[in-house]
Tab-separated table of C-alpha atoms in Angstrom:
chain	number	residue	atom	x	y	z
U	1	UNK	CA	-1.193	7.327	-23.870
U	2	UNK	CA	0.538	5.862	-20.701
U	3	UNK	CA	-1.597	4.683	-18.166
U	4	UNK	CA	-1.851	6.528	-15.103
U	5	UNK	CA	0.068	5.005	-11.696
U	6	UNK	CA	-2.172	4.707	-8.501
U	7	UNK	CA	0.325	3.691	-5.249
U	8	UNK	CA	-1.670	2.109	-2.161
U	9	UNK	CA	0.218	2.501	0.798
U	10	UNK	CA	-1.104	0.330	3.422
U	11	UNK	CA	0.020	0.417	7.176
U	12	UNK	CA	-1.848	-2.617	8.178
U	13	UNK	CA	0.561	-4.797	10.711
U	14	UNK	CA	-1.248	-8.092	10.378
U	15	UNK	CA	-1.747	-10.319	7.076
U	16	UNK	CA	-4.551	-10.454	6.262
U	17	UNK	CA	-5.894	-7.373	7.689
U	18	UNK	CA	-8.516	-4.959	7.344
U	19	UNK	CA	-6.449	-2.214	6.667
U	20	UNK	CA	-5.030	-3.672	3.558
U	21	UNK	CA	-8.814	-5.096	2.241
U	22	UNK	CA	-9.828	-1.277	2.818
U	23	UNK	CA	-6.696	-0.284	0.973
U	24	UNK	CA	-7.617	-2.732	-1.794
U	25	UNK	CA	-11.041	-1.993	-1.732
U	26	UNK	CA	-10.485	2.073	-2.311
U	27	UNK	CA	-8.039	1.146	-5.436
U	28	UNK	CA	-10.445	-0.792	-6.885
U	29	UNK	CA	-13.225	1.692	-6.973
U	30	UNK	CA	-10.373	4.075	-8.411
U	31	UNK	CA	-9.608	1.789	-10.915
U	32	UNK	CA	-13.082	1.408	-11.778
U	33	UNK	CA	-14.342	4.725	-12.610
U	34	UNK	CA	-10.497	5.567	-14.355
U	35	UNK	CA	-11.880	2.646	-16.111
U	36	UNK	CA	-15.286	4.530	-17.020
U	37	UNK	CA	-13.645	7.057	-18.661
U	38	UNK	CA	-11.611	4.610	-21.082
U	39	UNK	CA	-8.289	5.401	-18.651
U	40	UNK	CA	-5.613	2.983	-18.018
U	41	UNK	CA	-4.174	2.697	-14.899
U	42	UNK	CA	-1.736	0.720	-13.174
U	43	UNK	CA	-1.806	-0.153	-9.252
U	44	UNK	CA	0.853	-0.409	-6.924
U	45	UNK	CA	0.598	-1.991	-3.153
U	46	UNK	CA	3.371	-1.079	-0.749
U	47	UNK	CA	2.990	-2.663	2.084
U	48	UNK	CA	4.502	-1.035	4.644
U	49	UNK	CA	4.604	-4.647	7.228
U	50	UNK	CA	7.464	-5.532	4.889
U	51	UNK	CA	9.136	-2.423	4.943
U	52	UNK	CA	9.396	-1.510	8.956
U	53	UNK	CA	13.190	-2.643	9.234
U	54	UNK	CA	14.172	-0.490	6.482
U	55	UNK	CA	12.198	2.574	7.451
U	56	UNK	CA	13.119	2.685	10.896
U	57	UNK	CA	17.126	2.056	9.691
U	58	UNK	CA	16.613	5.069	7.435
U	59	UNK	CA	15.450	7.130	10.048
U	60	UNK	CA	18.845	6.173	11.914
U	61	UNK	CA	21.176	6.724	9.232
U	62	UNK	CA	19.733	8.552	6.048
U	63	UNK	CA	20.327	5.658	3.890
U	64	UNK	CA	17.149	4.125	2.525
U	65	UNK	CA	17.640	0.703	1.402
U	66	UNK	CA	16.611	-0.226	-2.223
U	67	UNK	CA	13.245	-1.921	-1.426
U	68	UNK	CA	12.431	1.396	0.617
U	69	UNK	CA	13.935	3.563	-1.676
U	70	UNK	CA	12.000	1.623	-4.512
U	71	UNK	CA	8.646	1.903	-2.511
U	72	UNK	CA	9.186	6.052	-2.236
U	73	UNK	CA	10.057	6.506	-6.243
U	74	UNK	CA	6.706	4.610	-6.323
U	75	UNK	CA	4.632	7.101	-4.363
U	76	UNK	CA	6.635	10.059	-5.368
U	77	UNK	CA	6.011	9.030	-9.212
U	78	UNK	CA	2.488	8.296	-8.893
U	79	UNK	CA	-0.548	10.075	-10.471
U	80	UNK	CA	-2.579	9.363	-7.357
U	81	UNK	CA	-2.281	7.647	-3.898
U	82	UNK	CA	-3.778	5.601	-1.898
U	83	UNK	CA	-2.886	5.949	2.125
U	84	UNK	CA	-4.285	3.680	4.685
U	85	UNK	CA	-3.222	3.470	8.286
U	86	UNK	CA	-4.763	1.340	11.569
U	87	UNK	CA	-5.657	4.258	14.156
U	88	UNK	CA	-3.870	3.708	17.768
U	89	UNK	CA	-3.995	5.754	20.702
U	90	UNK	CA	-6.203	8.244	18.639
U	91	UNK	CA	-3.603	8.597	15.355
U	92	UNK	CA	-2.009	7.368	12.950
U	93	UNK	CA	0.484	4.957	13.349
U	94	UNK	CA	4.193	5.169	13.879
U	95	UNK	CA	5.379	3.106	10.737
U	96	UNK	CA	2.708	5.198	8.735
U	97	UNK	CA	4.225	8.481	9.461
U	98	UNK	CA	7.945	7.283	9.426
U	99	UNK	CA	7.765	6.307	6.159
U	100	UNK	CA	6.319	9.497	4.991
U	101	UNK	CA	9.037	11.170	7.170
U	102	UNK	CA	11.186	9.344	4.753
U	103	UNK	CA	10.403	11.095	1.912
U	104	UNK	CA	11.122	14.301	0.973
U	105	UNK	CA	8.429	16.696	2.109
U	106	UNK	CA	8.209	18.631	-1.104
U	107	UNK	CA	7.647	15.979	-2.734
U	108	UNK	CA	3.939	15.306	-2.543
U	109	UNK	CA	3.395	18.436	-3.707
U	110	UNK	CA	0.160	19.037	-6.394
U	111	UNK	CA	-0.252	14.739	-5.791
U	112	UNK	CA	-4.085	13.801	-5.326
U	113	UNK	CA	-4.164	11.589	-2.249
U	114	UNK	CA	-7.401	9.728	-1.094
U	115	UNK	CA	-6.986	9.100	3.171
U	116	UNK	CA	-8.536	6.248	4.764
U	117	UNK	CA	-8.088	4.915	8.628
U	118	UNK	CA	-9.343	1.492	10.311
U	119	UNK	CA	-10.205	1.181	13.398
U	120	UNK	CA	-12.102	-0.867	16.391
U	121	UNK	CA	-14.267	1.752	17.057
U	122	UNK	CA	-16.020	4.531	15.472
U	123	UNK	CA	-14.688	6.842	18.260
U	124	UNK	CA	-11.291	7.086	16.368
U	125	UNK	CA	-13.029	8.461	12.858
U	126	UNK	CA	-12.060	12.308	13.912
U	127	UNK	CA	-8.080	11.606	13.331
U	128	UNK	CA	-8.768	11.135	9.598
U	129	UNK	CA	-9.169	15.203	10.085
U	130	UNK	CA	-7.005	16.095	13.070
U	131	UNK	CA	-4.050	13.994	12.210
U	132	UNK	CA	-3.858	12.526	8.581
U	133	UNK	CA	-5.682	15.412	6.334
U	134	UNK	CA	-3.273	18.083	8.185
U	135	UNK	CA	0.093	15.541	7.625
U	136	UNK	CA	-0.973	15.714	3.326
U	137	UNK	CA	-1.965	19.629	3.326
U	138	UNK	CA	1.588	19.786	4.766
U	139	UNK	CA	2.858	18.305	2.572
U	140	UNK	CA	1.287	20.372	-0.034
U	141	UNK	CA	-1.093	17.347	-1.574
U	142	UNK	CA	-4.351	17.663	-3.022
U	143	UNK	CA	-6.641	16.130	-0.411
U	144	UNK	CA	-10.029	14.559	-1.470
U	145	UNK	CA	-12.723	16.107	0.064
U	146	UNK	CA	-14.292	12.578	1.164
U	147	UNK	CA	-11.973	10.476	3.781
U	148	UNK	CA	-12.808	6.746	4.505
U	149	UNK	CA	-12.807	5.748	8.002
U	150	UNK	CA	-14.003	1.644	8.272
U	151	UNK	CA	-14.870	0.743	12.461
U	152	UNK	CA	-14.868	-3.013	12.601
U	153	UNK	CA	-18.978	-2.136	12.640
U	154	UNK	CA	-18.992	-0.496	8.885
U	155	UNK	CA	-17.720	-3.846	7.071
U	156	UNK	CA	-21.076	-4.867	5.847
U	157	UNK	CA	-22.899	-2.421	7.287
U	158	UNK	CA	-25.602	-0.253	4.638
U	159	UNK	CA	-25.332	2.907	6.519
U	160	UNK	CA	-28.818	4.812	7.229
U	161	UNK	CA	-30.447	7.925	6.262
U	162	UNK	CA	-28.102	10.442	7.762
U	163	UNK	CA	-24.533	8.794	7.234
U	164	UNK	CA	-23.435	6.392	3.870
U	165	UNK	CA	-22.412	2.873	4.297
U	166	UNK	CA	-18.886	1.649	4.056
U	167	UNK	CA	-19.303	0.453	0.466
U	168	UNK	CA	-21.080	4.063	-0.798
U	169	UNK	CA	-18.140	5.996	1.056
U	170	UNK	CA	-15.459	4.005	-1.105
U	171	UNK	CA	-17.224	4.784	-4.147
U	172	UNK	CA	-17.485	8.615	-3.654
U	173	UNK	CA	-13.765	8.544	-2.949
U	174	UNK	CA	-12.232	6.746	-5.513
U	175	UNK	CA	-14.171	8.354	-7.834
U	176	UNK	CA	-13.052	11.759	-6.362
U	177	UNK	CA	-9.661	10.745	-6.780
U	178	UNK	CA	-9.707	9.059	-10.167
U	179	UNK	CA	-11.319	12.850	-11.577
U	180	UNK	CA	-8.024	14.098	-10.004
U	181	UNK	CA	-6.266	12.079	-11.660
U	182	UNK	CA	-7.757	12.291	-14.725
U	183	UNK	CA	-6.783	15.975	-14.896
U	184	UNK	CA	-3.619	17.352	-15.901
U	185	UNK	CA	-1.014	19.450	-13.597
U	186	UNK	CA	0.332	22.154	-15.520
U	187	UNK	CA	4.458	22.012	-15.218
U	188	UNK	CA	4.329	23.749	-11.466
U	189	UNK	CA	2.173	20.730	-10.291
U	190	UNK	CA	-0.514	22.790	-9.951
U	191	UNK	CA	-4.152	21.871	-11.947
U	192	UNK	CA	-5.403	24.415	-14.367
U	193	UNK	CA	-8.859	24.846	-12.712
U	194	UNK	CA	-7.802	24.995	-8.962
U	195	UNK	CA	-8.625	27.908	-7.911
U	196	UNK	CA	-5.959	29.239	-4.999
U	197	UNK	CA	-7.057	29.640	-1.495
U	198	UNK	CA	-5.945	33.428	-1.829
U	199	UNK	CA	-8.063	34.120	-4.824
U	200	UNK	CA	-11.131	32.408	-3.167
U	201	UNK	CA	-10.844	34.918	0.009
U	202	UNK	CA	-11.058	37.444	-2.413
U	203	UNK	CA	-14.026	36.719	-4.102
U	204	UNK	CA	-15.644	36.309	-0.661
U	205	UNK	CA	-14.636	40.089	0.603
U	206	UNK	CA	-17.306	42.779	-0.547
């Protein structure tokens, strides 16, 4: 059996940065329980620092260059993704969505994708929901429930009785994405035991 591909896209600008130790950090704990279950995987980082150039000349022209177009077979392939991004001015960040501009927006489509944000201050945590959970339903991924937003507070931080640490958070999310990817799509990209949103409204109504 092939092992499965899990792409970390991180949008971190500096190097080091906390971004990309988030971003490492969530494939890891991925890894690990794919691991658990005796499942191989492989990980891929694209960085998207080394990739702004390209991105923004592809926007121009329409003509990815091979490390970009190289980066997007990655995530396009992949079983599951990883996709970090710095919050400014209350969003995501311009090279974050750019790239994803980049590719072709039916192309995430049935792909589990874990979301995680950094930020200065916990004040930003919200645009994991208003900005980057709406950008992959667009796109027609599958969403993990649990998001991963790290304030420069959280890194070592336990958590307390009403809200998880940092280190708990990454745990409950990679796992939640390693069980989707774990599962297999039937050939529409959908998974077998997902029920639609449709179907759910119905068994609601009396």
């Amino acid at each position: 059996m092939k092992p499965l591909k899990l792409v970390v896209v991180s949008a971190g600008l500096s190097r080091p940065s906390s971004t990309r130790l988030l971003a490492d950090r969530l494939a890891e704990a991925t890894s690990r329980r794919l691991a658990d279950g005796e499942t191989a995987v492989e990980v891929r980082v694209v960085e998207l620092r080394d990739l702004a150039g390209a991105i923004a000349n592809a926007m121009v022209t329409g003509f990815p260059a091979t490390a970009l177009r190289e980066a997007v077979e990655a995530v396009t392939e992949a079983d599951g993704v990883v996709a970090v991004t710095p919050i400014f001015t209350a969003s995501y960040s311009g090279l974050f969505k750019s790239f994803f501009d980049v590719i072709d927006n039916t192309a995430l489509t049935g792909k589990p994708v874990l979301i995680a944000a950094t930020g200065g201050t916990a004040r930003h945590s919200l645009a994991l929901e208003h900005a980057l959970r709406p950008l992959f339903v667009y796109l027609r991924a599958l969403v993990v429930p649990t998001a991963v937003y790290a304030a420069s507070e959280d890194w070592g931080a336990g958590g307390d009785a009403r809200t998880d640490g940092l280190a708990a958070r990454i745990t409950r999310a990679g796992g939640e994405l390693a069980d989707l990817m774990a599962r297999r799509p039937t050939p529409t990209g959908r998974f077998d035991d997902v029920v639609p949103f449709e179907q759910q409204l119905a068994a609601l109504r009396p």
